[in-house]
Amino acid sequence: MAVMNKKNTGFTLIEIMLVLVLMSLSAVAVIINLPDSKQDIAKEQAQRFYYRIQLLNEHAILNGKDLGIRVDEKKGAYSYLQLESNGWQVFENKTYVETQLQDGVLLSLELGSDAWSQNESLFKQESLFDEDRFADFDKEKKIKPPQLFVLSSGEMTPFRLSIFSEEDKYNGWVVDVKESGSIDLVHAKDTQDETGIR
């Protein structure tokens, strides 16, 4: 009788174990890189805003453009604007697109005081601050002017923008722009009232 050898075509135990180990390592790498809580997402969003406003300030100075940021606390969003001859327009730049925060992550804007809220400010009230100044140019879709100005002169509106989770608003992050023009990113617990903002 002839003995027939059957060749096994299945996977060996070592091959299966190797695949499982590789899949486990891939899953761990993905999990480590994902924010694991709303607090982490809030920190990531605050860092993104912090770096963008620094770049926006440099862009305004280098290109001689007056720019601004419109913050919508109710929607949890902010957008970038540029002052044109026909009023404030959406800033057409891939780096500065409108940003919508995730559900459960909120933001709060506190404007500075002193020169930026006085009639004797850098600009007359009817120039940059008047929301109705450019109403005749586009009655159908009026773009509201920014609350935060980033000017070609290098000056910026002093403000504090807090980004936090709705679960714990005292554990958020704050982008703090002072009257001096310095920009800081600090934990909410470490903020100090140095800009006249409460």
Short mmCIF file of C-alpha atoms in Angstrom, two decimals:
data_model
loop_
_atom_site.label_atom_id
_atom_site.label_comp_id
_atom_site.label_asym_id
_atom_site.label_seq_id
_atom_site.Cartn_x
_atom_site.Cartn_y
_atom_site.Cartn_z
CA MET A 1 0.00 0.00 0.00
CA ALA A 2 1.18 3.44 -0.88
CA VAL A 3 1.12 5.95 1.95
CA MET A 4 -0.13 9.36 0.88
CA ASN A 5 1.29 12.45 2.58
CA LYS A 6 -1.27 15.20 3.07
CA LYS A 7 0.26 18.67 3.23
CA ASN A 8 -1.36 20.93 5.83
CA THR A 9 -2.36 24.25 4.31
CA GLY A 10 -3.56 25.99 7.50
CA PHE A 11 -1.74 28.57 9.62
CA THR A 12 0.63 27.45 12.32
CA LEU A 13 0.09 28.44 15.92
CA ILE A 14 3.13 30.73 15.77
CA GLU A 15 1.75 32.57 12.74
CA ILE A 16 -1.61 33.12 14.44
CA MET A 17 0.08 34.37 17.62
CA LEU A 18 2.26 36.75 15.61
CA VAL A 19 -0.78 38.26 13.87
CA LEU A 20 -2.58 38.68 17.19
CA VAL A 21 0.44 40.44 18.71
CA LEU A 22 0.74 42.82 15.75
CA MET A 23 -2.99 43.63 15.89
CA SER A 24 -2.75 44.28 19.62
CA LEU A 25 0.21 46.63 19.17
CA SER A 26 -1.62 48.53 16.41
CA ALA A 27 -4.71 48.92 18.60
CA VAL A 28 -2.64 50.19 21.54
CA ALA A 29 -0.87 52.74 19.31
CA VAL A 30 -4.21 54.08 18.04
CA ILE A 31 -5.71 54.27 21.53
CA ILE A 32 -2.66 56.11 22.91
CA ASN A 33 -2.89 58.76 20.20
CA LEU A 34 -6.61 59.38 20.64
CA PRO A 35 -7.80 61.85 23.26
CA ASP A 36 -9.35 59.71 25.99
CA SER A 37 -11.60 62.33 27.56
CA LYS A 38 -13.35 65.63 26.95
CA GLN A 39 -10.62 67.30 29.03
CA ASP A 40 -7.98 66.02 26.60
CA ILE A 41 -10.01 67.23 23.63
CA ALA A 42 -10.41 70.65 25.28
CA LYS A 43 -6.64 70.86 25.80
CA GLU A 44 -5.98 69.87 22.19
CA GLN A 45 -8.43 72.52 20.90
CA ALA A 46 -6.90 75.19 23.15
CA GLN A 47 -3.42 74.34 21.88
CA ARG A 48 -4.64 74.54 18.28
CA PHE A 49 -6.17 77.98 18.87
CA TYR A 50 -3.03 79.14 20.69
CA TYR A 51 -0.73 78.23 17.79
CA ARG A 52 -3.11 79.62 15.19
CA ILE A 53 -3.43 83.03 16.82
CA GLN A 54 0.36 83.32 16.97
CA LEU A 55 0.55 82.55 13.26
CA LEU A 56 -2.35 84.92 12.55
CA ASN A 57 -0.52 87.74 14.33
CA GLU A 58 2.59 87.14 12.22
CA HIS A 59 0.51 86.92 9.04
CA ALA A 60 -1.20 90.26 9.78
CA ILE A 61 2.13 92.02 10.32
CA LEU A 62 3.97 90.48 7.35
CA ASN A 63 1.11 91.03 4.89
CA GLY A 64 -0.13 94.37 6.22
CA LYS A 65 -3.66 93.03 6.73
CA ASP A 66 -6.14 93.68 9.52
CA LEU A 67 -7.57 90.35 10.62
CA GLY A 68 -10.00 89.22 13.27
CA ILE A 69 -11.71 86.30 14.95
CA ARG A 70 -15.46 85.97 15.45
CA VAL A 71 -16.35 83.75 18.40
CA ASP A 72 -19.79 82.18 18.74
CA GLU A 73 -20.10 80.81 22.25
CA LYS A 74 -23.57 79.35 21.69
CA LYS A 75 -22.46 77.27 18.71
CA GLY A 76 -19.05 76.50 20.21
CA ALA A 77 -17.32 77.80 17.10
CA TYR A 78 -14.99 80.52 15.88
CA SER A 79 -14.09 81.84 12.44
CA TYR A 80 -11.39 84.04 10.94
CA LEU A 81 -12.12 87.28 9.11
CA GLN A 82 -10.19 89.81 7.05
CA LEU A 83 -10.99 93.51 6.66
CA GLU A 84 -11.54 94.38 3.00
CA SER A 85 -12.64 97.60 1.30
CA ASN A 86 -16.24 96.33 1.46
CA GLY A 87 -16.11 95.29 5.10
CA TRP A 88 -15.27 92.15 7.04
CA GLN A 89 -15.07 89.03 4.89
CA VAL A 90 -14.28 85.39 5.57
CA PHE A 91 -10.51 84.91 5.59
CA GLU A 92 -9.84 82.60 2.66
CA ASN A 93 -6.91 80.56 3.94
CA LYS A 94 -6.59 76.80 4.43
CA THR A 95 -4.90 77.26 7.80
CA TYR A 96 -7.65 79.46 9.21
CA VAL A 97 -10.90 77.66 8.51
CA GLU A 98 -13.97 77.94 10.70
CA THR A 99 -13.60 75.65 13.70
CA GLN A 100 -16.49 73.86 15.38
CA LEU A 101 -15.78 72.23 18.73
CA GLN A 102 -16.95 68.71 19.46
CA ASP A 103 -20.10 68.05 21.46
CA GLY A 104 -19.42 68.37 25.16
CA VAL A 105 -16.58 70.87 24.67
CA LEU A 106 -17.46 74.52 25.28
CA LEU A 107 -15.76 77.86 24.97
CA SER A 108 -16.08 81.15 26.79
CA LEU A 109 -14.75 84.54 25.68
CA GLU A 110 -13.85 87.37 28.03
CA LEU A 111 -12.73 90.60 26.41
CA GLY A 112 -10.14 92.90 27.92
CA SER A 113 -10.93 96.36 29.10
CA ASP A 114 -9.18 99.73 29.01
CA ALA A 115 -8.36 101.12 25.56
CA TRP A 116 -10.22 98.45 23.64
CA SER A 117 -13.58 99.21 25.22
CA GLN A 118 -13.30 103.00 25.50
CA ASN A 119 -14.35 105.72 23.08
CA GLU A 120 -10.78 107.00 23.21
CA SER A 121 -9.55 103.65 21.86
CA LEU A 122 -7.09 102.99 19.09
CA PHE A 123 -9.93 103.20 16.57
CA LYS A 124 -13.07 105.29 16.65
CA GLN A 125 -16.14 103.30 17.60
CA GLU A 126 -17.69 103.74 14.18
CA SER A 127 -14.69 102.36 12.32
CA LEU A 128 -13.89 98.72 13.10
CA PHE A 129 -16.26 98.12 15.99
CA ASP A 130 -19.54 99.15 14.40
CA GLU A 131 -21.42 96.00 13.35
CA ASP A 132 -23.82 97.96 11.11
CA ARG A 133 -21.19 99.95 9.24
CA PHE A 134 -21.05 97.60 6.25
CA ALA A 135 -24.71 96.50 6.26
CA ASP A 136 -25.48 98.11 2.87
CA PHE A 137 -22.85 96.05 1.06
CA ASP A 138 -24.49 92.70 1.66
CA LYS A 139 -28.01 92.84 3.02
CA GLU A 140 -28.76 89.20 2.25
CA LYS A 141 -25.88 87.70 4.20
CA LYS A 142 -24.31 90.13 6.61
CA ILE A 143 -21.03 88.99 8.15
CA LYS A 144 -20.73 90.10 11.74
CA PRO A 145 -17.43 91.75 12.61
CA PRO A 146 -14.94 90.03 14.90
CA GLN A 147 -14.72 90.57 18.63
CA LEU A 148 -10.98 89.89 18.51
CA PHE A 149 -8.79 92.09 16.32
CA VAL A 150 -5.37 91.08 15.06
CA LEU A 151 -4.03 94.20 13.41
CA SER A 152 -1.27 94.80 10.88
CA SER A 153 0.36 97.12 13.42
CA GLY A 154 0.99 94.10 15.65
CA GLU A 155 -1.67 95.04 18.18
CA MET A 156 -4.28 92.55 19.36
CA THR A 157 -7.43 92.74 21.42
CA PRO A 158 -6.62 91.55 24.95
CA PHE A 159 -8.85 88.61 25.84
CA ARG A 160 -9.17 85.25 27.49
CA LEU A 161 -10.64 82.36 25.55
CA SER A 162 -11.45 79.40 27.79
CA ILE A 163 -12.01 75.95 26.31
CA PHE A 164 -13.35 73.30 28.67
CA SER A 165 -15.55 70.22 28.90
CA GLU A 166 -19.13 70.69 30.03
CA GLU A 167 -18.45 68.08 32.72
CA ASP A 168 -15.75 70.15 34.43
CA LYS A 169 -15.47 73.77 33.38
CA TYR A 170 -12.83 74.55 36.03
CA ASN A 171 -10.45 72.00 34.52
CA GLY A 172 -10.13 73.66 31.13
CA TRP A 173 -7.46 75.62 29.27
CA VAL A 174 -7.18 79.35 28.65
CA VAL A 175 -5.56 81.28 25.80
CA ASP A 176 -4.65 84.57 27.44
CA VAL A 177 -3.70 87.60 25.32
CA LYS A 178 -2.55 90.50 27.44
CA GLU A 179 -2.47 94.25 26.78
CA SER A 180 1.28 93.93 26.20
CA GLY A 181 0.61 91.55 23.30
CA SER A 182 1.98 88.43 24.99
CA ILE A 183 0.08 85.22 24.27
CA ASP A 184 -0.06 82.48 26.88
CA LEU A 185 -1.68 79.07 27.13
CA VAL A 186 -2.39 78.15 30.74
CA HIS A 187 -4.52 75.76 32.73
CA ALA A 188 -7.69 77.39 34.05
CA LYS A 189 -6.52 76.89 37.64
CA ASP A 190 -3.33 78.85 36.94
CA THR A 191 -4.92 81.96 35.42
CA GLN A 192 -4.36 85.24 37.19
CA ASP A 193 -6.35 88.44 36.71
CA GLU A 194 -3.58 90.55 35.21
CA THR A 195 -5.41 91.87 32.12
CA GLY A 196 -8.40 93.37 33.87
CA ILE A 197 -10.59 90.46 32.76
CA ARG A 198 -12.82 88.80 35.29
#
